[in-house]
Every structure is written in C-alpha cells, then in structure tokens.
C-alpha cells in the first residue's frame, strides 16, 4: 500500500526563552510549554541556584541556565519573556533588544522614566517587538468594553473607573513592613492606569490627585506602607477617571472597569466569576477567584499567544504583524501616571503629569 502524505512544512519553530522563575515567570513558562503549539520553550533562565533547573525538569524544557547572558548570546532564541523582579525589567529590555531578541516584559517596564526611555531607545534602534504584560487588554470582558468604546457606541467618555482589590491572605498582609509606598501605584494600580488610558482613546492624563493610607495594616503605616488608594485623574479630553486599589478583599480577587459616556455605559468584571451558586437560610452564595492567575488565566495565556503570532507575522509578512499589543509607549504613559500618583500621595496635592519623572524606588 502507499501512504498519503501531507506537505512537509519548512516553517522555522519559534524559540522562546523565559527569564525569571517566580510565580509569574513560572506561569508564563507553563503557558509557553503547554498552551502555545506554535512556539517552543527553548530555555529557562534564573540566577537563583536550582530554580531554572527545577522548572525545566517539570516542563521538559531542554535547556536552563543561571546566567542571563547565556540566553542573550544564543542565536537560536527568537524572543524572551521577562518575568524577573521589576527592578530588573528596564535593563533586561535594553540588553535583549541589543541582542536582537523580541521581548515580552511584565509590568512595570521600569521604575523611572529615564530608565524606561533608555530601554525604549534600545528597542527602537534594534527594531524588535516589545510587548508589555498589561493582561487586561486580553481579557474577554475588558476587550468587549474597549470595542464598544473605540467604536463610539457609548459616545464620548466622560467618567471612567478601574479598580483592583487583591484577595485577603490568611494571617494578614504578607511582608507588610517591607512594602514601600510606590508598590500600590507601580505594581498594582499600573494595570488600572493602563486600562483607563486604553479605554479613553486619543486622550492623555494631565493631572493626578491621590488619597491613600495603610488601612489594612495600619501598624505598618510608619514604615511607608500604603495598602489602600483612590486616584483621581483628569484627561486632556475633559474626562474624569478614578482608579482604586486595596490589598485585602475578604471576598476574593476583584477587578472591574467602567466607562460612562455621552450615549451610554459599559462595564467589565464581576467579583463573582464562576457560574455556580448556592442558596440556603443564610442567603445566596457564589464562589470567587483568589489568585490573579486564576481570574485572568485566559488573558495571561492569550497575551503570549498574540505575542507569538505577531512575531510570526513580522517574520513571514502576514496580517498577524498588525495585531494590537500593549507597547513601550503604553508602558511609559502608565508609568507617568504612577509616578505622579506617588508624588501626590506624598504631598497631598494634585500633580501635573509633566513633573512626574523622578525615580519611584531605590531597587
């Protein structure tokens, strides 16, 4: 008998390297290994002894290293996924760009505009793709809201809201004494700032005013902790926005967004994310998610899938090259707001965005 055969493909596999094996780096590595059929997890890197080897063994990744330079010197690596601590992000972006690697980097891209600008200069000089990990843009409900806003269905945005409430942790807020004042703005609300920018297209934030405090762990207020914040923003088109965050929601992980416009309103997110519910003498009960990688699992995976597709599109000159992703410019716009928010939290006064350029933290 004679076999019938499909045409052989000569498509070069897309080889990805993951840098960092903390909870988000490990999640991204598992996504590449288990959920991206058009990409290969080629190498895992982490300077912490044994961490990269352990995760590589779990995922069947053929290579691992404790030396980041090994990844950047590997000509077979097409792109890097940066999940290292945020204080290293800007430097790694610049190094990866200089090495000619496409880059996916977790937020925030930097802690100071000068560092970010240097990294973006390196990206522009090399011509590589830089995608930032603003995962809400890939969440189905937020994407529907964005489509409604961008298509003009709700008219001109007038009031916007975005909130992040992290789930309560048993035993109290972990490492509260070590959480610096910038964290709530640069690590948590940075998502909300990008969301508000995204949902108010064509406008820029021009003024920020913050009210914040340590309400979850007030005993650590003196060490600089801020665990609760409300940020008011004024945009160049006149729209007024509010971003809020808290580090301890007793009922679970809660992320929502809303845009009120001249013709209507759209909302995304719901504290009750699962369909199951129960009803008894105490009332109605529904489960909620407790981790961001549970609530946004689809979005985390979709953003890397789009990253891989866009790289292929750029390589093969297909329509996927035009896929929309969060860029370095988006990272910069969100960071400007975060730095202004930090300045306002410290002064208690409104801050114009032009002045918010200083370093947010000593890494």
Short mmCIF file of C-alpha atoms in Angstrom, two decimals:
data_model
loop_
_atom_site.label_atom_id
_atom_site.label_comp_id
_atom_site.label_asym_id
_atom_site.label_seq_id
_atom_site.Cartn_x
_atom_site.Cartn_y
_atom_site.Cartn_z
CA UNK A 1 0.00 0.00 0.00
CA UNK A 2 1.05 3.63 -0.41
CA UNK A 3 0.72 6.28 2.25
CA UNK A 4 -0.97 9.57 1.59
CA UNK A 5 1.16 12.37 2.99
CA UNK A 6 0.60 15.97 3.95
CA UNK A 7 3.04 18.51 2.52
CA UNK A 8 6.10 18.93 4.68
CA UNK A 9 6.47 22.29 6.35
CA UNK A 10 9.69 24.22 6.49
CA UNK A 11 8.41 26.79 8.98
CA UNK A 12 11.14 27.61 11.46
CA UNK A 13 9.98 26.95 15.03
CA UNK A 14 9.63 29.98 17.26
CA UNK A 15 12.01 29.52 20.18
CA UNK A 16 11.22 31.39 23.38
CA UNK A 17 13.31 31.93 26.49
CA UNK A 18 11.74 32.69 29.87
CA UNK A 19 13.76 34.83 32.27
CA UNK A 20 12.68 34.54 35.89
CA UNK A 21 11.05 31.62 37.71
CA UNK A 22 8.97 33.38 40.34
CA UNK A 23 5.21 32.85 40.31
CA UNK A 24 4.62 34.91 37.16
CA UNK A 25 7.72 33.69 35.32
CA UNK A 26 6.78 30.09 36.09
CA UNK A 27 3.22 30.70 34.91
CA UNK A 28 4.49 32.14 31.63
CA UNK A 29 6.88 29.20 31.19
CA UNK A 30 4.00 26.77 31.69
CA UNK A 31 1.92 28.74 29.20
CA UNK A 32 4.63 28.52 26.54
CA UNK A 33 5.23 24.83 27.19
CA UNK A 34 1.61 23.72 27.47
CA UNK A 35 -0.58 26.21 25.63
CA UNK A 36 1.38 27.59 22.66
CA UNK A 37 1.55 24.90 19.99
CA UNK A 38 3.26 27.28 17.56
CA UNK A 39 6.16 28.04 19.93
CA UNK A 40 8.86 26.11 21.79
CA UNK A 41 10.08 26.71 25.32
CA UNK A 42 13.77 26.62 24.44
CA UNK A 43 15.44 27.74 27.68
CA UNK A 44 14.62 28.91 31.21
CA UNK A 45 16.94 31.31 32.99
CA UNK A 46 17.15 32.40 36.63
CA UNK A 47 20.25 33.35 38.63
CA UNK A 48 18.84 31.73 41.78
CA UNK A 49 20.63 28.35 42.16
CA UNK A 50 18.49 25.40 41.13
CA UNK A 51 15.35 27.33 40.23
CA UNK A 52 15.71 27.18 36.45
CA UNK A 53 16.77 23.53 36.53
CA UNK A 54 13.75 22.57 38.63
CA UNK A 55 11.23 24.30 36.37
CA UNK A 56 12.95 22.99 33.21
CA UNK A 57 12.67 19.45 34.54
CA UNK A 58 8.98 19.92 35.32
CA UNK A 59 8.19 21.24 31.84
CA UNK A 60 10.56 19.12 29.78
CA UNK A 61 12.44 22.21 28.65
CA UNK A 62 15.73 21.11 27.06
CA UNK A 63 17.87 23.97 28.40
CA UNK A 64 18.30 26.01 31.55
CA UNK A 65 20.88 28.43 32.90
CA UNK A 66 21.70 30.67 35.85
CA UNK A 67 23.45 33.16 33.56
CA UNK A 68 21.12 35.55 31.72
CA UNK A 69 23.89 36.42 29.26
CA UNK A 70 23.74 32.81 28.01
CA UNK A 71 20.20 33.42 26.76
CA UNK A 72 21.06 36.68 25.06
CA UNK A 73 24.08 35.12 23.33
CA UNK A 74 22.03 32.18 22.00
CA UNK A 75 21.35 32.86 18.33
CA UNK A 76 18.57 30.27 18.26
CA UNK A 77 16.45 32.26 20.74
CA UNK A 78 13.91 34.34 18.85
CA UNK A 79 12.27 36.08 21.81
CA UNK A 80 12.47 36.45 25.57
CA UNK A 81 9.67 36.52 28.12
CA UNK A 82 10.80 38.64 31.07
CA UNK A 83 9.25 37.61 34.38
CA UNK A 84 12.11 38.72 36.61
CA UNK A 85 11.63 41.19 39.52
CA UNK A 86 10.51 44.56 38.21
CA UNK A 87 13.66 46.41 39.25
CA UNK A 88 15.49 44.47 36.51
CA UNK A 89 12.94 45.00 33.74
CA UNK A 90 14.37 48.09 32.05
CA UNK A 91 17.90 46.71 31.98
CA UNK A 92 16.77 43.36 30.61
CA UNK A 93 14.69 45.05 27.91
CA UNK A 94 17.71 47.05 26.78
CA UNK A 95 20.02 44.01 26.83
CA UNK A 96 17.54 41.80 24.97
CA UNK A 97 16.95 44.48 22.36
CA UNK A 98 20.69 44.91 21.83
CA UNK A 99 20.87 41.15 21.29
CA UNK A 100 18.15 41.31 18.64
CA UNK A 101 15.52 39.40 20.61
CA UNK A 102 11.83 40.18 20.51
CA UNK A 103 10.61 40.98 24.02
CA UNK A 104 7.60 40.33 26.18
CA UNK A 105 8.06 42.06 29.53
CA UNK A 106 5.89 42.03 32.61
CA UNK A 107 4.73 45.31 34.07
CA UNK A 108 6.04 47.74 35.14
CA UNK A 109 8.61 48.15 32.39
CA UNK A 110 10.68 50.41 34.67
CA UNK A 111 10.56 52.45 37.87
CA UNK A 112 11.85 55.70 36.35
CA UNK A 113 11.15 57.39 33.04
CA UNK A 114 14.86 57.84 32.36
CA UNK A 115 15.45 54.08 32.66
CA UNK A 116 12.44 53.30 30.52
CA UNK A 117 13.44 55.81 27.87
CA UNK A 118 16.89 54.23 27.63
CA UNK A 119 15.29 50.81 27.19
CA UNK A 120 12.86 52.11 24.56
CA UNK A 121 15.74 53.72 22.68
CA UNK A 122 17.42 50.32 22.53
CA UNK A 123 14.21 48.72 21.26
CA UNK A 124 13.81 51.35 18.55
CA UNK A 125 17.44 51.03 17.49
CA UNK A 126 17.17 47.26 17.10
CA UNK A 127 13.73 47.17 15.50
CA UNK A 128 12.50 44.32 17.71
CA UNK A 129 8.98 43.89 19.06
CA UNK A 130 8.35 44.97 22.65
CA UNK A 131 5.07 43.89 24.24
CA UNK A 132 4.18 44.80 27.83
CA UNK A 133 2.21 42.47 30.11
CA UNK A 134 -0.95 44.53 30.54
CA UNK A 135 -3.10 41.41 30.55
CA UNK A 136 -6.49 43.11 30.98
CA UNK A 137 -6.33 44.11 27.34
CA UNK A 138 -6.63 40.39 26.54
CA UNK A 139 -9.43 39.60 28.99
CA UNK A 140 -12.61 38.92 27.02
CA UNK A 141 -14.85 41.20 29.08
CA UNK A 142 -12.45 44.14 29.03
CA UNK A 143 -11.87 43.60 25.30
CA UNK A 144 -15.62 43.88 24.67
CA UNK A 145 -15.73 47.12 26.67
CA UNK A 146 -12.81 48.50 24.67
CA UNK A 147 -14.50 47.60 21.39
CA UNK A 148 -17.68 49.37 22.49
CA UNK A 149 -15.73 52.47 23.49
CA UNK A 150 -13.47 52.58 20.45
CA UNK A 151 -16.39 52.09 18.05
CA UNK A 152 -18.26 55.03 19.57
CA UNK A 153 -21.22 53.05 20.87
CA UNK A 154 -21.24 54.85 24.23
CA UNK A 155 -20.28 58.21 22.75
CA UNK A 156 -17.58 60.40 24.27
CA UNK A 157 -16.13 59.04 27.54
CA UNK A 158 -16.94 61.33 30.46
CA UNK A 159 -16.44 59.21 33.59
CA UNK A 160 -14.17 56.17 33.85
CA UNK A 161 -13.42 53.78 36.69
CA UNK A 162 -10.97 50.93 37.19
CA UNK A 163 -10.35 49.03 40.39
CA UNK A 164 -8.10 46.29 41.73
CA UNK A 165 -8.77 44.65 45.08
CA UNK A 166 -6.33 41.92 45.94
CA UNK A 167 -7.70 38.96 47.92
CA UNK A 168 -7.29 38.74 51.67
CA UNK A 169 -4.49 36.44 52.77
CA UNK A 170 -4.76 34.30 55.89
CA UNK A 171 -2.55 35.67 58.65
CA UNK A 172 -2.64 39.24 57.39
CA UNK A 173 -0.81 41.17 54.71
CA UNK A 174 2.43 39.28 53.90
CA UNK A 175 5.67 41.23 54.47
CA UNK A 176 3.71 44.40 55.19
CA UNK A 177 6.72 46.13 56.76
CA UNK A 178 8.69 45.68 53.53
CA UNK A 179 6.06 47.05 51.13
CA UNK A 180 7.14 50.51 50.06
CA UNK A 181 4.76 53.33 49.25
CA UNK A 182 5.35 53.12 45.50
CA UNK A 183 4.18 49.49 45.20
CA UNK A 184 0.45 50.19 45.17
CA UNK A 185 0.99 52.57 42.24
CA UNK A 186 3.80 50.93 40.23
CA UNK A 187 2.90 47.27 40.74
CA UNK A 188 -0.86 47.19 41.33
CA UNK A 189 -2.59 50.30 40.00
CA UNK A 190 -0.27 50.37 36.97
CA UNK A 191 -2.79 47.94 35.44
CA UNK A 192 -5.66 50.32 36.16
CA UNK A 193 -3.77 53.29 34.77
CA UNK A 194 -3.15 51.43 31.51
CA UNK A 195 -6.78 50.30 31.43
CA UNK A 196 -8.05 53.86 31.82
CA UNK A 197 -5.68 55.09 29.09
CA UNK A 198 -6.80 52.27 26.79
CA UNK A 199 -10.50 52.98 27.42
CA UNK A 200 -10.14 56.70 26.74
CA UNK A 201 -8.57 56.61 23.27
CA UNK A 202 -6.86 59.70 21.95
CA UNK A 203 -6.68 61.36 25.37
CA UNK A 204 -3.81 61.74 27.82
CA UNK A 205 -3.88 62.04 31.59
CA UNK A 206 -2.90 65.58 32.55
CA UNK A 207 -3.47 65.73 36.32
CA UNK A 208 -3.49 63.25 39.20
CA UNK A 209 -4.69 63.55 42.79
CA UNK A 210 -4.38 60.78 45.38
CA UNK A 211 -5.85 59.87 48.73
CA UNK A 212 -4.11 56.85 50.27
CA UNK A 213 -3.38 55.21 53.61
CA UNK A 214 -2.49 51.98 55.39
CA UNK A 215 -5.94 50.74 56.37
CA UNK A 216 -5.36 47.01 56.01
CA UNK A 217 -2.23 47.02 58.18
CA UNK A 218 -2.19 50.41 59.95
CA UNK A 219 0.52 49.23 62.33
CA UNK A 220 2.96 49.45 59.39
CA UNK A 221 1.98 52.95 58.28
CA UNK A 222 5.16 54.35 59.80
CA UNK A 223 7.35 52.13 57.63
CA UNK A 224 5.87 53.65 54.47
CA UNK A 225 3.16 51.10 53.70
CA UNK A 226 0.26 52.20 51.53
CA UNK A 227 -2.32 49.42 51.11
CA UNK A 228 -5.37 51.47 50.09
CA UNK A 229 -5.55 54.21 47.47
CA UNK A 230 -8.00 56.20 45.40
CA UNK A 231 -6.53 58.06 42.42
CA UNK A 232 -8.47 60.78 40.60
CA UNK A 233 -7.34 61.62 37.08
CA UNK A 234 -8.21 64.40 34.67
CA UNK A 235 -7.72 63.68 30.96
CA UNK A 236 -6.95 66.03 28.11
CA UNK A 237 -10.45 65.49 26.64
CA UNK A 238 -12.05 66.58 29.92
CA UNK A 239 -12.94 63.08 31.08
CA UNK A 240 -12.57 62.35 34.80
CA UNK A 241 -11.39 58.93 35.94
CA UNK A 242 -10.96 57.09 39.22
CA UNK A 243 -8.60 54.20 39.93
CA UNK A 244 -8.74 52.46 43.27
CA UNK A 245 -6.87 49.64 44.98
CA UNK A 246 -6.86 47.72 48.22
CA UNK A 247 -4.63 44.84 49.26
CA UNK A 248 -7.15 42.77 51.22
CA UNK A 249 -10.61 41.99 49.85
CA UNK A 250 -12.14 39.39 52.16
CA UNK A 251 -14.39 38.01 49.42
CA UNK A 252 -11.69 37.33 46.79
CA UNK A 253 -9.88 38.89 43.85
CA UNK A 254 -11.93 41.76 42.45
CA UNK A 255 -11.08 43.60 39.22
CA UNK A 256 -13.61 45.79 37.40
CA UNK A 257 -13.82 48.59 34.88
CA UNK A 258 -16.47 51.02 33.71
CA UNK A 259 -16.83 53.75 31.10
CA UNK A 260 -19.74 56.18 31.20
CA UNK A 261 -20.17 58.19 28.03
CA UNK A 262 -22.47 60.66 26.33
CA UNK A 263 -24.55 57.81 24.84
CA UNK A 264 -24.38 55.10 27.49
CA UNK A 265 -22.21 52.98 29.75
CA UNK A 266 -20.21 49.74 29.55
CA UNK A 267 -18.80 47.63 32.36
CA UNK A 268 -16.30 44.80 32.70
CA UNK A 269 -15.60 42.44 35.57
CA UNK A 270 -17.63 40.95 38.37
CA UNK A 271 -16.49 39.75 41.81
CA UNK A 272 -18.46 36.55 41.16
CA UNK A 273 -16.55 34.97 38.30
CA UNK A 274 -17.92 31.43 38.43
CA UNK A 275 -21.35 30.27 37.31
CA UNK A 276 -22.05 28.01 40.31
CA UNK A 277 -24.09 29.42 43.19
CA UNK A 278 -25.87 28.08 46.27
CA UNK A 279 -28.88 29.31 48.20
CA UNK A 280 -29.67 28.49 51.84
CA UNK A 281 -31.13 30.00 55.00
CA UNK A 282 -28.23 32.44 55.17
CA UNK A 283 -28.84 33.78 51.67
CA UNK A 284 -27.21 33.40 48.26
CA UNK A 285 -23.57 32.37 47.91
CA UNK A 286 -21.24 32.23 44.92
CA UNK A 287 -17.54 31.36 44.79
CA UNK A 288 -14.92 33.94 43.79
CA UNK A 289 -11.41 33.62 42.45
CA UNK A 290 -8.48 34.05 44.85
CA UNK A 291 -5.49 34.46 42.52
CA UNK A 292 -4.84 36.70 39.54
CA UNK A 293 -3.56 33.75 37.54
CA UNK A 294 -6.97 32.14 38.12
CA UNK A 295 -9.11 35.20 37.40
CA UNK A 296 -7.04 36.17 34.35
CA UNK A 297 -5.74 32.75 33.26
CA UNK A 298 -7.27 33.15 29.79
CA UNK A 299 -5.91 36.66 29.42
CA UNK A 300 -2.39 35.71 30.59
CA UNK A 301 -2.29 32.93 28.02
CA UNK A 302 -3.87 34.93 25.23
CA UNK A 303 -1.32 37.74 25.54
CA UNK A 304 1.54 35.29 24.96
CA UNK A 305 -0.33 33.62 22.12
CA UNK A 306 -0.73 37.00 20.44
CA UNK A 307 2.95 37.76 21.12
CA UNK A 308 3.98 34.57 19.31
CA UNK A 309 1.55 35.19 16.45
CA UNK A 310 2.76 38.76 15.98
CA UNK A 311 6.39 37.65 15.82
CA UNK A 312 5.48 35.10 13.17
CA UNK A 313 3.52 37.76 11.32
CA UNK A 314 6.53 40.06 11.34
CA UNK A 315 8.81 37.23 10.22
CA UNK A 316 6.52 35.96 7.45
CA UNK A 317 4.92 39.30 6.49
CA UNK A 318 1.35 38.19 7.25
CA UNK A 319 -1.66 40.03 8.66
CA UNK A 320 -0.71 38.96 12.20
CA UNK A 321 2.10 41.51 12.08
CA UNK A 322 -0.57 44.15 12.67
CA UNK A 323 -2.01 42.57 15.84
CA UNK A 324 -2.53 45.21 18.52
CA UNK A 325 -0.43 44.76 21.67
CA UNK A 326 0.50 46.99 24.62
CA UNK A 327 3.67 48.81 23.62
CA UNK A 328 6.55 50.62 25.25
CA UNK A 329 4.64 53.86 24.71
CA UNK A 330 1.73 52.39 26.69
CA UNK A 331 4.13 51.39 29.45
CA UNK A 332 5.50 54.92 29.55
CA UNK A 333 2.05 56.51 29.71
CA UNK A 334 1.04 54.30 32.64
CA UNK A 335 4.34 54.86 34.44
CA UNK A 336 3.96 58.63 34.17
CA UNK A 337 0.64 58.35 35.99
CA UNK A 338 2.11 56.02 38.63
CA UNK A 339 4.95 58.44 39.37
CA UNK A 340 2.54 61.36 39.55
CA UNK A 341 0.35 59.34 41.92
CA UNK A 342 3.31 58.63 44.18
CA UNK A 343 4.21 62.32 44.24
CA UNK A 344 0.62 63.29 45.03
CA UNK A 345 0.39 60.68 47.80
CA UNK A 346 3.46 62.20 49.43
CA UNK A 347 2.41 65.84 49.06
CA UNK A 348 -1.36 65.51 49.35
CA UNK A 349 -1.68 67.86 46.37
CA UNK A 350 -2.72 67.43 42.74
CA UNK A 351 0.22 66.79 40.40
CA UNK A 352 0.57 67.76 36.77
CA UNK A 353 1.92 64.89 34.71
CA UNK A 354 4.82 66.88 33.30
CA UNK A 355 6.52 66.99 36.71
CA UNK A 356 6.28 63.29 37.48
CA UNK A 357 9.58 61.97 36.15
CA UNK A 358 11.61 61.03 39.19
CA UNK A 359 12.69 57.62 40.41
CA UNK A 360 9.92 55.73 42.15
CA UNK A 361 12.07 53.40 44.19
CA UNK A 362 15.63 52.53 45.04
CA UNK A 363 15.92 48.99 43.64
#
